[in-house]
Coordinates of C-alpha atoms and ligand atoms in Angstrom, one line a residue:
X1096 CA 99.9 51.0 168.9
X1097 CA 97.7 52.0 166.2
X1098 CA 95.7 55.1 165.4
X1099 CA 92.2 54.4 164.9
X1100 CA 89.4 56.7 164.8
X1101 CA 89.0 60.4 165.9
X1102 CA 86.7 60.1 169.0
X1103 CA 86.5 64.1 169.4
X1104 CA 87.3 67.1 168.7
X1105 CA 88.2 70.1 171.4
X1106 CA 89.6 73.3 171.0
X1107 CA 93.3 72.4 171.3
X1108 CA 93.4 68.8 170.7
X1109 CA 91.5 65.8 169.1
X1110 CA 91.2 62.5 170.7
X1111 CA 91.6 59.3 169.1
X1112 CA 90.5 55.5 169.9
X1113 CA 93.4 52.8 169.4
X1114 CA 93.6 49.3 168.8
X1115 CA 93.8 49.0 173.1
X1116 CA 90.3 49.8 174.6
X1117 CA 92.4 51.3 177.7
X1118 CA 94.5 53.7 175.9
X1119 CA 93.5 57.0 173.7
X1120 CA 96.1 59.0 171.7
X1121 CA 95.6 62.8 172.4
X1122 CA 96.8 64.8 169.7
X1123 CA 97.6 68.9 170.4
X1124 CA 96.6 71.8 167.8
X1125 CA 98.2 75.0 167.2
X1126 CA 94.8 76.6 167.5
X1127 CA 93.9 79.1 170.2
X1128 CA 90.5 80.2 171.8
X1129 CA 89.2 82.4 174.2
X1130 CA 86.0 83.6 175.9
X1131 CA 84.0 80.3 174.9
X1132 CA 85.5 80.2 170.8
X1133 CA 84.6 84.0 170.4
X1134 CA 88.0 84.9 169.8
X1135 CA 89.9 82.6 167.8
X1136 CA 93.1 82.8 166.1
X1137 CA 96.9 80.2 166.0
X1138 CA 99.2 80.0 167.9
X1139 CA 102.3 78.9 165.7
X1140 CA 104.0 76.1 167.3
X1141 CA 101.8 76.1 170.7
X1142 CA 100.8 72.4 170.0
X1143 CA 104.2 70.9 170.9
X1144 CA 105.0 72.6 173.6
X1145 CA 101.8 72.1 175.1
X1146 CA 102.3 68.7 174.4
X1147 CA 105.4 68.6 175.7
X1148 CA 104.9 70.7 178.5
X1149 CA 102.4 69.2 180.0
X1150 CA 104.2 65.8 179.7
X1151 CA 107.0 66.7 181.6
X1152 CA 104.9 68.6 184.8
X1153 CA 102.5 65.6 184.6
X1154 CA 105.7 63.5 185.2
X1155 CA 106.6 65.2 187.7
X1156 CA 103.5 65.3 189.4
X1157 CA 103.4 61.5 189.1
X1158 CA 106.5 61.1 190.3
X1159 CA 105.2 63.1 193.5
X1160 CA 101.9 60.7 194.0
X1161 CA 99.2 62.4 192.1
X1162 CA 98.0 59.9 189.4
X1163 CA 97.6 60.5 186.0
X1164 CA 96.3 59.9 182.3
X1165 CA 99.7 60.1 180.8
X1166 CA 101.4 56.6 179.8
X1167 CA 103.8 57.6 176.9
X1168 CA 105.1 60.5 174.5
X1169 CA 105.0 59.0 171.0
X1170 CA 105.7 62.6 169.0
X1171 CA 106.2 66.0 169.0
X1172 CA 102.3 66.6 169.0
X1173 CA 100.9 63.4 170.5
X1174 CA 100.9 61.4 173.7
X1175 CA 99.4 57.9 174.7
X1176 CA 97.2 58.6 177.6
X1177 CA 94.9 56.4 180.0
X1178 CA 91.1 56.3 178.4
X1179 CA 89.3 58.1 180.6
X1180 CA 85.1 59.9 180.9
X1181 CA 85.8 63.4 181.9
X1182 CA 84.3 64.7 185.1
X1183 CA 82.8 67.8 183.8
X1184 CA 83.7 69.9 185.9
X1185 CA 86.8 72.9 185.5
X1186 CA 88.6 72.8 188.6
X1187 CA 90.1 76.2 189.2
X1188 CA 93.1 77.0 192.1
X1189 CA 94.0 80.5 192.5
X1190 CA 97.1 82.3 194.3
X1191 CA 97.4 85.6 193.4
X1192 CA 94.1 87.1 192.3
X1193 CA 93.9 87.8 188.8
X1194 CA 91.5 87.4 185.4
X1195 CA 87.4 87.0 186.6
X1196 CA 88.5 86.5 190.0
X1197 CA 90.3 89.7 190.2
X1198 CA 86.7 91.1 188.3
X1199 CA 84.5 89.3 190.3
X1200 CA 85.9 90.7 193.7
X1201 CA 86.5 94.1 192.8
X1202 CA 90.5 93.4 193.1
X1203 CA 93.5 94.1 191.8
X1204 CA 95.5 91.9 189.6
X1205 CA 98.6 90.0 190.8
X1206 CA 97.5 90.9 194.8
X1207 CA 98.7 87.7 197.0
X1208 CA 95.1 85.9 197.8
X1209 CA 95.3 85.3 201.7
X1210 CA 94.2 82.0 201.3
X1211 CA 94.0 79.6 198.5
X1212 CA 90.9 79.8 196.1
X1213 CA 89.2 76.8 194.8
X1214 CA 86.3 77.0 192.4
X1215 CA 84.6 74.5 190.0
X1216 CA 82.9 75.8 187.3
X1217 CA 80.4 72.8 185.2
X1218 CA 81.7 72.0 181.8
X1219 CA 79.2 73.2 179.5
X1220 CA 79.6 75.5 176.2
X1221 CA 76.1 76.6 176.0
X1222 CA 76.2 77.8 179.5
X1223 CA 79.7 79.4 179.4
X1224 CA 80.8 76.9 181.9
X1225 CA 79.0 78.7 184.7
X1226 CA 80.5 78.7 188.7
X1227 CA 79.0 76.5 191.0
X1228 CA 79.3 75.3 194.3
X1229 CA 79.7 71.6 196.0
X1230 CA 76.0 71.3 196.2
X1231 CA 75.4 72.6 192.7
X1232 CA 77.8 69.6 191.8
X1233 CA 76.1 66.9 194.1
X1234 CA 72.8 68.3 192.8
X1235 CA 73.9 67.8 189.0
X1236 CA 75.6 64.5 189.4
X1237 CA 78.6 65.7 188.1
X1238 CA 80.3 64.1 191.1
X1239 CA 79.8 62.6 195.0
X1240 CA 80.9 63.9 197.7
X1241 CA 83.5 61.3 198.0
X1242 CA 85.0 62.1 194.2
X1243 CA 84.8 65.5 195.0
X1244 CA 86.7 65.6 198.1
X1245 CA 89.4 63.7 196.6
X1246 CA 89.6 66.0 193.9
X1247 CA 89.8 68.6 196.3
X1248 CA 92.7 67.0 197.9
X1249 CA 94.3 66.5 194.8
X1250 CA 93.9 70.1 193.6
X1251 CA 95.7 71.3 196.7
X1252 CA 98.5 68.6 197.0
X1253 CA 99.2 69.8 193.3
X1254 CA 99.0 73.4 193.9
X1255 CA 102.0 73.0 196.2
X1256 CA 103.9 71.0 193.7
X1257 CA 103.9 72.7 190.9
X1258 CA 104.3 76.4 192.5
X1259 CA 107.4 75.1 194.3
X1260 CA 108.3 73.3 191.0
X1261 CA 107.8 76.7 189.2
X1262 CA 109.1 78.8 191.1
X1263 CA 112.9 77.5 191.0
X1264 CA 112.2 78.3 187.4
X1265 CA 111.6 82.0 188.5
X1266 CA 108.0 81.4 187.3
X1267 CA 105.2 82.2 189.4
X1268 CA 102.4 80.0 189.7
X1269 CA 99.3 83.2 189.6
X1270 CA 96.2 80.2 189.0
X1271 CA 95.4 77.6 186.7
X1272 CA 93.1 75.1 185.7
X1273 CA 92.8 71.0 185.7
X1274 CA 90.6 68.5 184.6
X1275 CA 90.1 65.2 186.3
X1276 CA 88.7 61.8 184.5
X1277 CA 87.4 58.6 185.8
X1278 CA 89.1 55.1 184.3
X1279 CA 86.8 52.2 183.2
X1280 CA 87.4 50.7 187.0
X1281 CA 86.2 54.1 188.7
X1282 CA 89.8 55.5 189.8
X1283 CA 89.8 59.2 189.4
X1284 CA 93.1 60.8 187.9
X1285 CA 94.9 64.2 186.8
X1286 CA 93.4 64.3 182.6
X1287 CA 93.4 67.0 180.3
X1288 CA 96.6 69.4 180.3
X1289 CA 99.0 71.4 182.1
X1290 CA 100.0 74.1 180.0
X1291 CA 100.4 78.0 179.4
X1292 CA 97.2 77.4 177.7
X1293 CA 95.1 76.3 181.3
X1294 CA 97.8 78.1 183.6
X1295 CA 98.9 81.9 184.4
X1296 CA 103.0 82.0 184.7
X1297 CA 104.3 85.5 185.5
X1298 CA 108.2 85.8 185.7
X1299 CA 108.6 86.0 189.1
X1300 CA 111.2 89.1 188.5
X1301 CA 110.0 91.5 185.9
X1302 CA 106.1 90.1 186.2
X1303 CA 105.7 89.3 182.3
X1304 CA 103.2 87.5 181.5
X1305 CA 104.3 84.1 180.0
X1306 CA 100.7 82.5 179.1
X1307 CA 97.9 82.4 177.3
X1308 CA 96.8 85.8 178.2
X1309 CA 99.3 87.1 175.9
X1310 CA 96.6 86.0 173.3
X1311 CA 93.2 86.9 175.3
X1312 CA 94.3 90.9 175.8
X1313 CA 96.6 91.0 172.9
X1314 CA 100.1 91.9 174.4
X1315 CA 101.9 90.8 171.3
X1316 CA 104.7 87.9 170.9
X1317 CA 102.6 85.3 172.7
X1318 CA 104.6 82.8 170.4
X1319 CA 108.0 84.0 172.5
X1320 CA 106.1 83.1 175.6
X1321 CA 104.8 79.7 175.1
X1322 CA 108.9 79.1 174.2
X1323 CA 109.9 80.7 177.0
X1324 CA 108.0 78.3 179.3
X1325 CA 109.4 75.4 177.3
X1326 CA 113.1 76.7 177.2
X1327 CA 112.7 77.2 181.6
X1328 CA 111.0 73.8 182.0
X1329 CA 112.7 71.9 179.2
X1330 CA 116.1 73.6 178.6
X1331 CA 115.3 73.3 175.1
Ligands
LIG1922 P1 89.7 82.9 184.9 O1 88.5 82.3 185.6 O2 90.4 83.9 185.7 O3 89.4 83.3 183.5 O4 90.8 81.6 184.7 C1 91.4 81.1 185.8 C2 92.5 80.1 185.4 O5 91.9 79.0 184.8 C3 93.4 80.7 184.3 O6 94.7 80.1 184.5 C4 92.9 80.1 183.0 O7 93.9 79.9 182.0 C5 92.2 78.8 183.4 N1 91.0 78.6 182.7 C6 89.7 78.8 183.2 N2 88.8 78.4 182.3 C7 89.5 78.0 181.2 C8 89.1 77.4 179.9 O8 87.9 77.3 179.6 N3 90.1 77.1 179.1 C9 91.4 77.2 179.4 N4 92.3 76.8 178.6 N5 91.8 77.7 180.6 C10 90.8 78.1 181.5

């Protein structure tokens, strides 16, 4: 598989064409971001185990019958995944309220939501990726009510796994967010990443933070987190 040219450029990872129209190679950066590129710093190291992390729950949730962009590791910082156009849309599923949610509703951080929160919020820098609704969607185009219901589904199904997943870990899944992309034949799948970067992971004992929040609100050794995810998930 070759490397051919860089297709784009994100926050925390480039994108590359190859010499199979089907496949992209994704390729992670130690570079962090927060509240839309205002804040930006590095996150030594935070590119592999992104990478890597988000390999091995994207396995698993493959394994489990959610589909996926991944097709194959190739190095510490870069995967082979499926080529796919990005629904622009950030969905976001929430069990324990916590960041804008938590500000939003006037509660307190880490209560137990009594029900599961979905929200979608539309892809777009300029805007600040604003909140909207299904009908905001349907009147954008971003999606039908058919891709969007499936999407829904899929959110859910993957709540379920990965908080069970996580929680043998002693990791608590708090919220998180995913990204879904449509292939060249119109089949939606999981895209993007799973990772301490998109997700809030509290040690389900002492309540550490073990994310990227550690870098929003500055709590200091946010490098000994991201390993501490990896060593729990990897044993490495
Ligand atoms: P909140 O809306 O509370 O800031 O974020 C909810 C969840 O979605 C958190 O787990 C957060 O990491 C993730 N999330 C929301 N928006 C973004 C984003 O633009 N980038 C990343 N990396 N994660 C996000």
């Amino acid at each position: 598989m070759k490397k051919l040219e860089q297709l784009y450029e994100g926050k925390a990872k480039k994108v590359f064409k190859t010499d199979d129209p089907n496949l992209y190679i994704v390729d992670y950066k130690d570079d962090a971001t927060a509240f839309n590129g205002l804040k930006k710093g590095t996150i030594a190291g935070k590119g592999v185990i992104n990478n890597r992390v988000s390999n091995h729950l994207m396995k698993m949730l493959e394994k489990n019958g959610i589909p996926t962009h991944l097709v194959e590791e190739i190095s510490e910082r870069e995967t082979i995944v499926k080529k796919v156009t990005i629904i622009p849309l950030e969905v976001i599923v929430r069990n324990i309220a916590a960041g804008s949610l938590a500000k939003r509703l006037g509660m307190e951080e880490g209560t137990k939501l009594q029900h599961t929160v979905l929200e979608y919020c539309y892809k777009d820098d300029e805007l600040g990726d604003p909140l909207v609704n299904e009908y905001h969607i349907y009147a954008l185009g971003a999606a039908t009510k058919e891709e969007l219901d499936l999407i829904a589904d899929y959110a859910f199904k993957i709540n379920r796994l990965l908080s069970d997943y996580l929680k043998d870990l002693n990791i608590e899944l708090i919220d998180y967010k995913i990204e879904f992309g449509k292939t060249p034949d119109g089949t939606i799948i999981l895209a993007d990443e799973i990772s301490p970067d998109t997700c809030r992971f509290w040690d389900s004992v002492t309540g550490e933070k073990l994310d990227k929040d550690r870098f929003r609100r500055d709590l200091g050794n946010v490098e000994g987190a991201y390993h501490e995810i990896m060593k729990r998930l990897l044993g490495e």
